[in-house]
Amino acid sequence: MALAEAILVCLTDRPMSGYDLAKYFDASIGFFWRASHQQIYRELGRLRERELVESKEISQSGKPNRIVHTITDKGRAAVTGWSSKPVRMPSVKDELLVKLYALETVDTKAMREQISVRLEQHQSKLSEFKRIKSRFYDGKDLTVNQKGKLIALELGIDQELFRIAGWETVLRKMSDAGV
Amino acid sequence: MALAEAILVCLTDRPMSGYDLAKYFDASIGFFWRASHQQIYRELGRLRERELVESKEISQSGKPNRIVHTITDKGRAAVTGWSSKPVRMPSVKDELLVKLYALETVDTKAMREQISVRLEQHQSKLSEFKRIKSRFYDGKDLTVNQKGKLIALELGIDQELFRIAGWETVLRKMSDAGV
DNA sequence: TGACAATATGCAACAATGTGCATATAGTCA
DNA sequence: TGACTATATGCACATTGTTGCATATTGTCA
């Protein structure tokens, strides 16, 4: 249940509403731990029960009220405790690679198209990461926390570059194999 | 529910028992789509219900009887149909990267150890992939199906190499950041 | 001789994730 | 004026994944 910890990590930065968190996940930490807004709201309820966050409703006119969640001392301790425990290897699940396992049975024309789509997706992620980097990090004085995020972001950039090269190689090798 | 398809893909190779499949997942296709034996047995039951596989019990003395599953024509058609449909981006979930997001709150000494463990895991995967490659593929005449698996395997090798370099870079950058 | 690994299948319970829907208001664009 | 987007929260259900257990025999190692 590391979603709990991912949320707490976000809240070490600043108090946020569920909606804020959902956006933050979409634009930042979600690159390394994806979560939908439903997951986030559900998990926030549990965190409140476990007293790892404190929630305060803030009145708004027109729009629904915001519920702002603040990490508690207990929550901060939970993050530190979690951080010292071993992690598992990230789970591996990629249908596109499974399809490579049955090259004689699959529709290879469709597969090439899917690889092209995948390439575009990596390309757009790459652009996004680069944009974020130049906008928020380049040429700035950074706190340790920000440096950590930058390290993650740069790993993300390299990863996208690697994946683009990787799938292009796959396309070439498929041609060599005659499919 | 692409586990169903991953199993069917395995069975396009040859009929197998649940136990065989579990081993096959551990040693081959599971590099790209992990599954436990419990998941596999459960899914085999569903595949049988949907008539995508045919199951035959084979008597054995001493050991429990094997139940050998064979893909049906309907199953083969299901693989081809599935293969032409778009895939989604693999889900991203890595606690170690999440920890980078709270560098001021986490136990960085423990984190460095976790990165070392991760590096060893990638190293041993790399060795395994290379061993499989040299043992089953190098210098052999390959069918199209085998070529597909080799392409996946080589992508796996490059990926492990990339990840080793990536995490080593992270360690260096953490030092540069003073943690 | 006792412990353990390998072979072989599978249930039950629980935890985590994902999909679809529901609600409510304000502002923008065609 | 109607469609759409953004803000803001959340339930119900379905699927998927994990953990622990249960059974039963053979072979190997200490």
XYZ file of C-alpha atoms (C1' of nucleotides) in Angstrom:
418
model
C 0.000 0.000 0.000
C 2.619 2.477 -1.036
C -0.038 4.797 -2.424
C -0.492 5.929 1.171
C 3.179 6.802 1.355
C 3.208 8.489 -2.040
C 0.399 10.756 -0.865
C 2.170 11.496 2.410
C 5.324 12.322 0.474
C 3.345 14.894 -1.520
C 1.921 16.370 1.651
C 5.417 16.855 3.120
C 5.676 19.568 0.487
C 2.503 21.430 1.448
C -1.092 20.769 2.561
C -3.326 19.859 -0.351
C -6.890 18.893 -1.188
C -7.728 15.617 -2.910
C -8.183 17.520 -6.117
C -4.775 19.179 -5.782
C -3.228 15.787 -5.121
C -4.850 14.285 -8.187
C -3.382 17.060 -10.316
C -0.014 16.738 -8.604
C -0.001 13.023 -9.386
C -0.858 13.710 -13.010
C 1.903 16.248 -13.405
C 4.653 15.025 -11.162
C 4.967 12.107 -8.783
C 2.526 10.107 -10.894
C 5.307 9.648 -13.451
C 6.688 7.121 -10.968
C 3.534 6.020 -9.161
C 0.326 6.450 -11.092
C -2.984 6.919 -9.282
C -6.476 8.053 -10.223
C -8.449 10.594 -8.246
C -10.762 7.883 -6.918
C -7.819 6.004 -5.495
C -6.517 9.178 -3.906
C -9.808 10.121 -2.231
C -10.235 6.597 -0.902
C -6.700 6.508 0.450
C -7.097 9.947 2.056
C -10.028 8.581 4.035
C -7.849 5.784 5.365
C -4.985 8.130 6.170
C -7.356 10.308 8.157
C -8.579 7.269 10.082
C -4.997 6.297 10.880
C -4.343 9.912 11.967
C -1.502 10.352 9.500
C -3.230 13.404 8.027
C -5.552 16.062 9.418
C -8.376 17.245 7.217
C -10.061 20.620 7.367
C -13.006 21.708 5.265
C -12.719 25.154 3.722
C -15.894 26.887 2.599
C -16.124 28.065 -0.963
C -19.072 29.648 -2.683
C -20.150 28.335 -6.036
C -17.846 25.334 -6.066
C -17.961 22.385 -3.649
C -15.994 22.969 -0.468
C -12.335 22.049 -0.490
C -11.054 19.577 2.084
C -7.434 20.387 2.768
C -5.232 17.628 4.159
C -2.185 18.324 6.294
C 0.401 15.702 7.235
C 0.679 15.103 11.004
C 3.845 14.359 12.990
C 2.702 10.760 13.069
C 2.430 10.895 9.279
C 5.912 12.327 8.906
C 7.272 9.568 11.144
C 5.440 7.033 8.998
C 7.239 8.337 5.908
C 10.647 8.078 7.553
C 9.829 4.586 8.845
C 8.646 3.443 5.431
C 11.714 4.920 3.759
C 14.036 2.683 5.731
C 12.261 -0.506 4.718
C 13.300 -2.506 1.644
C 11.449 -1.943 -1.620
C 10.361 -4.572 -4.089
C 11.179 -4.670 -7.745
C 8.551 -2.755 -9.680
C 5.968 -5.052 -11.246
C 6.473 -5.758 -14.901
C 3.512 -5.789 -17.230
C 3.719 -4.799 -20.867
C 1.310 -6.311 -23.354
C 3.394 -5.094 -26.261
C 6.294 -7.269 -25.162
C 3.973 -10.229 -24.653
C 2.893 -9.839 -28.265
C 6.511 -10.240 -29.351
C 6.291 -13.712 -27.835
C 3.841 -14.935 -30.455
C 5.138 -13.276 -33.585
C 3.668 -15.978 -35.813
C 0.180 -15.691 -34.351
C -0.195 -11.937 -33.917
C -1.216 -9.310 -36.435
C 2.209 -7.803 -37.109
C 0.886 -4.884 -39.146
C -1.252 -3.832 -36.188
C 1.709 -4.380 -33.885
C 3.902 -2.018 -35.871
C 1.196 0.615 -35.539
C 1.002 0.010 -31.810
C 4.753 0.449 -31.542
C 4.459 3.740 -33.430
C 1.812 4.897 -30.975
C 4.037 3.833 -28.113
C 6.926 5.791 -29.619
C 4.778 8.899 -29.816
C 3.723 8.467 -26.211
C 7.325 8.242 -25.081
C 8.167 11.236 -27.211
C 5.458 13.330 -25.612
C 6.453 12.245 -22.121
C 10.009 13.193 -22.965
C 8.936 16.659 -24.080
C 6.904 17.105 -20.923
C 9.787 16.074 -18.677
C 12.175 18.395 -20.485
C 9.698 21.256 -20.246
C 9.271 20.723 -16.514
C 13.017 20.532 -16.047
C 13.785 23.772 -17.842
C 10.845 25.549 -16.247
C 11.277 24.575 -12.614
C 14.823 23.437 -12.115
C 17.352 24.782 -14.620
C 19.565 27.560 -13.339
C 17.883 27.729 -9.945
C 19.158 27.303 -6.418
C 17.588 24.089 -5.214
C 16.721 22.678 -1.804
C 17.646 19.072 -1.046
C 14.034 18.082 -1.622
C 14.018 19.735 -5.022
C 17.308 18.092 -5.889
C 15.723 14.712 -5.197
C 12.858 15.471 -7.534
C 15.284 16.654 -10.174
C 17.252 13.403 -9.923
C 14.019 11.457 -10.448
C 13.057 13.686 -13.355
C 16.414 13.284 -15.061
C 16.168 9.519 -14.664
C 12.752 9.823 -16.300
C 14.209 11.764 -19.216
C 16.922 9.177 -19.776
C 14.365 6.417 -19.516
C 12.183 7.905 -22.216
C 15.201 8.357 -24.476
C 16.184 4.749 -23.876
C 12.694 3.482 -24.600
C 12.428 5.417 -27.818
C 15.698 3.903 -28.972
C 14.577 0.483 -27.756
C 11.293 0.349 -29.639
C 12.924 1.730 -32.769
C 15.383 -1.136 -32.558
C 12.489 -3.565 -32.175
C 10.873 -2.210 -35.342
C 14.131 -2.636 -37.226
C 14.642 -6.162 -35.937
C 11.095 -7.075 -36.895
C 11.859 -5.965 -40.442
C 15.050 -8.026 -40.409
C 12.997 -11.016 -39.275
C 10.686 -10.482 -42.243
C 7.544 -9.365 -40.416
C -7.211 -9.150 -18.329
C -4.143 -9.708 -20.423
C -2.993 -12.527 -18.182
C -5.432 -14.672 -20.154
C -3.690 -13.671 -23.361
C -0.227 -14.149 -21.932
C -1.162 -17.720 -21.025
C -2.668 -18.350 -24.453
C 0.513 -17.005 -26.054
C 2.517 -19.582 -24.081
C 0.184 -22.346 -25.169
C 0.655 -21.440 -28.849
C 4.130 -22.881 -28.298
C 3.025 -26.239 -26.885
C 0.397 -27.705 -24.531
C 1.333 -27.254 -20.888
C 0.123 -27.954 -17.379
C -0.443 -25.198 -14.849
C 2.812 -26.129 -13.224
C 4.683 -25.924 -16.524
C 3.130 -22.533 -17.168
C 4.163 -21.257 -13.762
C 7.745 -22.275 -14.473
C 7.576 -20.828 -17.981
C 6.412 -17.535 -16.502
C 9.249 -17.567 -14.004
C 11.866 -18.226 -16.635
C 10.638 -16.493 -19.730
C 7.497 -14.552 -20.531
C 7.229 -13.483 -16.882
C 10.108 -11.092 -17.517
C 7.495 -8.992 -19.312
C 4.303 -10.067 -17.552
C 4.718 -11.456 -14.046
C 2.211 -13.901 -12.577
C 2.089 -16.285 -9.623
C 0.995 -19.905 -9.886
C -2.258 -19.125 -8.062
C -3.140 -16.519 -10.651
C -2.317 -18.937 -13.438
C -4.476 -21.762 -12.078
C -7.399 -19.410 -11.538
C -7.092 -18.000 -15.048
C -6.816 -21.483 -16.578
C -10.183 -22.311 -15.052
C -11.696 -19.276 -16.733
C -10.058 -20.046 -20.064
C -11.507 -23.548 -19.944
C -14.968 -22.117 -19.250
C -14.630 -19.791 -22.218
C -13.477 -22.760 -24.335
C -10.206 -21.094 -25.289
C -8.272 -24.073 -23.944
C -9.001 -27.793 -23.656
C -7.828 -29.566 -20.525
C -6.967 -33.231 -20.248
C -5.965 -35.028 -17.076
C -2.974 -37.333 -17.422
C -2.494 -40.048 -14.842
C 0.800 -40.198 -13.031
C 1.752 -42.550 -10.274
C 3.269 -41.147 -7.144
C 2.809 -37.484 -8.065
C -0.531 -35.712 -8.462
C -2.012 -36.064 -11.936
C -1.041 -33.454 -14.482
C -3.746 -31.455 -16.194
C -2.453 -30.546 -19.616
C -4.017 -27.536 -21.344
C -4.122 -27.192 -25.121
C -5.104 -24.017 -26.948
C -8.208 -24.380 -29.121
C -8.861 -22.794 -32.524
C -11.109 -20.368 -30.701
C -8.185 -19.583 -28.393
C -5.819 -19.007 -31.282
C -8.355 -16.666 -32.872
C -8.629 -14.839 -29.551
C -4.854 -14.232 -29.556
C -4.915 -12.837 -33.083
C -7.915 -10.652 -32.253
C -6.276 -9.358 -29.091
C -3.030 -8.674 -30.935
C -4.702 -6.223 -33.282
C -6.160 -4.141 -30.486
C -4.289 -1.133 -29.041
C -2.204 -1.611 -25.909
C -1.956 0.711 -22.967
C 1.163 2.193 -21.510
C 2.505 -0.140 -18.839
C 1.587 1.006 -15.361
C 4.342 2.750 -13.492
C 4.947 1.984 -9.843
C 8.356 2.225 -8.236
C 8.633 2.998 -4.541
C 12.318 3.754 -4.858
C 11.582 6.667 -7.159
C 8.851 7.899 -4.846
C 11.427 8.031 -2.074
C 13.530 10.391 -4.167
C 10.588 12.772 -3.924
C 11.075 13.317 -0.199
C 14.838 13.393 0.099
C 14.684 15.545 3.216
C 12.298 13.243 5.054
C 13.610 9.802 4.096
C 16.423 7.787 5.634
C 19.040 8.336 2.936
C 21.489 5.803 4.311
C 18.820 3.108 4.045
C 17.947 4.374 0.593
C 21.502 3.972 -0.645
C 21.421 0.381 0.563
C 18.141 -0.186 -1.214
C 19.647 1.171 -4.409
C 22.576 -1.233 -4.003
C 20.149 -4.119 -3.632
C 18.284 -2.923 -6.695
C 21.555 -2.768 -8.630
C 22.336 -6.359 -7.685
C 18.878 -7.453 -8.769
C 19.339 -5.838 -12.165
C 22.776 -7.394 -12.425
C 21.440 -10.867 -11.772
C 18.594 -10.395 -14.220
C 21.128 -9.260 -16.780
C 23.227 -12.377 -16.250
C 20.171 -14.561 -16.550
C 19.059 -12.921 -19.796
C 22.541 -13.239 -21.261
C 22.754 -16.880 -20.230
C 19.397 -17.629 -21.857
C 20.445 -15.811 -24.989
C 23.703 -17.656 -25.444
C 22.148 -20.984 -24.536
C 19.011 -20.929 -26.643
C 19.484 -18.421 -29.409
C 23.087 -17.659 -30.344
C 24.313 -19.252 -33.529
C 21.059 -21.113 -34.169
C 18.599 -21.101 -37.040
C 15.497 -19.468 -35.619
C 11.811 -19.628 -36.483
C 9.876 -16.368 -36.671
C 8.404 -17.114 -33.251
C 11.851 -17.607 -31.759
C 13.058 -14.419 -33.405
C 10.259 -12.543 -31.659
C 11.303 -13.916 -28.295
C 14.904 -13.042 -29.020
C 13.931 -9.455 -29.834
C 12.130 -9.224 -26.494
C 15.077 -10.779 -24.690
C 17.566 -8.375 -26.256
C 15.351 -5.463 -25.277
C 15.403 -6.914 -21.778
C 19.198 -7.051 -21.782
C 19.489 -3.441 -22.920
C 16.929 -2.420 -20.331
C 18.882 -3.993 -17.488
C 22.075 -2.332 -18.703
C 20.265 1.000 -18.831
C 18.825 0.583 -15.369
C 22.172 -0.301 -13.858
C 23.659 2.840 -15.355
C 20.623 4.833 -14.253
C 20.717 3.872 -10.590
C 24.479 4.331 -10.472
C 23.925 7.848 -11.741
C 21.314 8.393 -9.048
C 23.784 7.331 -6.353
C 26.380 9.751 -7.731
C 23.878 12.597 -7.913
C 22.766 11.924 -4.366
C 26.370 12.306 -3.254
C 26.637 15.536 -5.222
C 23.503 16.762 -3.455
C 25.156 16.005 -0.127
C 22.991 13.091 1.010
C 16.167 -40.827 9.732
C 14.721 -36.483 9.474
C 14.587 -32.250 6.859
C 14.001 -30.231 2.683
C 13.299 -29.396 -2.324
C 10.762 -30.576 -6.380
C 6.540 -32.021 -8.540
C 1.493 -30.856 -8.993
C -2.975 -28.650 -8.015
C -5.980 -25.557 -5.920
C -9.196 -22.827 -2.219
C -10.191 -18.864 0.761
C -9.507 -14.494 2.375
C -7.948 -10.303 1.830
C -5.667 -6.156 -0.283
C -5.068 -3.176 -4.124
C -6.503 -1.257 -8.529
C -9.474 0.209 -12.115
C -14.094 1.475 -14.309
C -18.246 3.725 -14.370
C -21.203 6.610 -12.418
C -23.199 10.616 -9.584
C -23.395 15.306 -7.893
C -22.995 20.521 -8.253
C -21.588 25.193 -10.070
C -19.085 28.634 -12.907
C -16.989 30.080 -16.925
C -15.747 29.785 -22.006
C -16.427 28.999 -26.770
C -19.045 28.395 -31.077
C -28.144 28.225 -26.005
C -25.952 24.164 -25.798
C -21.598 21.740 -25.327
C -17.608 21.504 -22.981
C -14.047 22.300 -19.452
C -12.569 23.176 -14.829
C -13.421 22.784 -10.000
C -14.387 19.412 -6.188
C -15.780 15.065 -3.845
C -17.094 10.521 -3.563
C -19.771 5.499 -3.909
C -20.342 0.868 -5.916
C -18.744 -2.651 -8.359
C -15.480 -5.499 -10.900
C -11.075 -7.180 -11.645
C -6.549 -8.271 -10.318
C -2.917 -9.462 -7.185
C -1.053 -11.360 -2.763
C -0.736 -14.372 1.290
C -1.449 -18.298 3.601
C -2.894 -22.602 3.666
C -3.898 -27.635 2.207
C -2.848 -31.999 -0.028
C 0.335 -35.886 -1.632
C 4.613 -38.343 -3.198
C 9.477 -38.931 -4.685
C 14.193 -37.962 -4.433
C 18.320 -35.877 -2.317
C 21.333 -34.404 1.179
C 23.309 -34.356 5.784
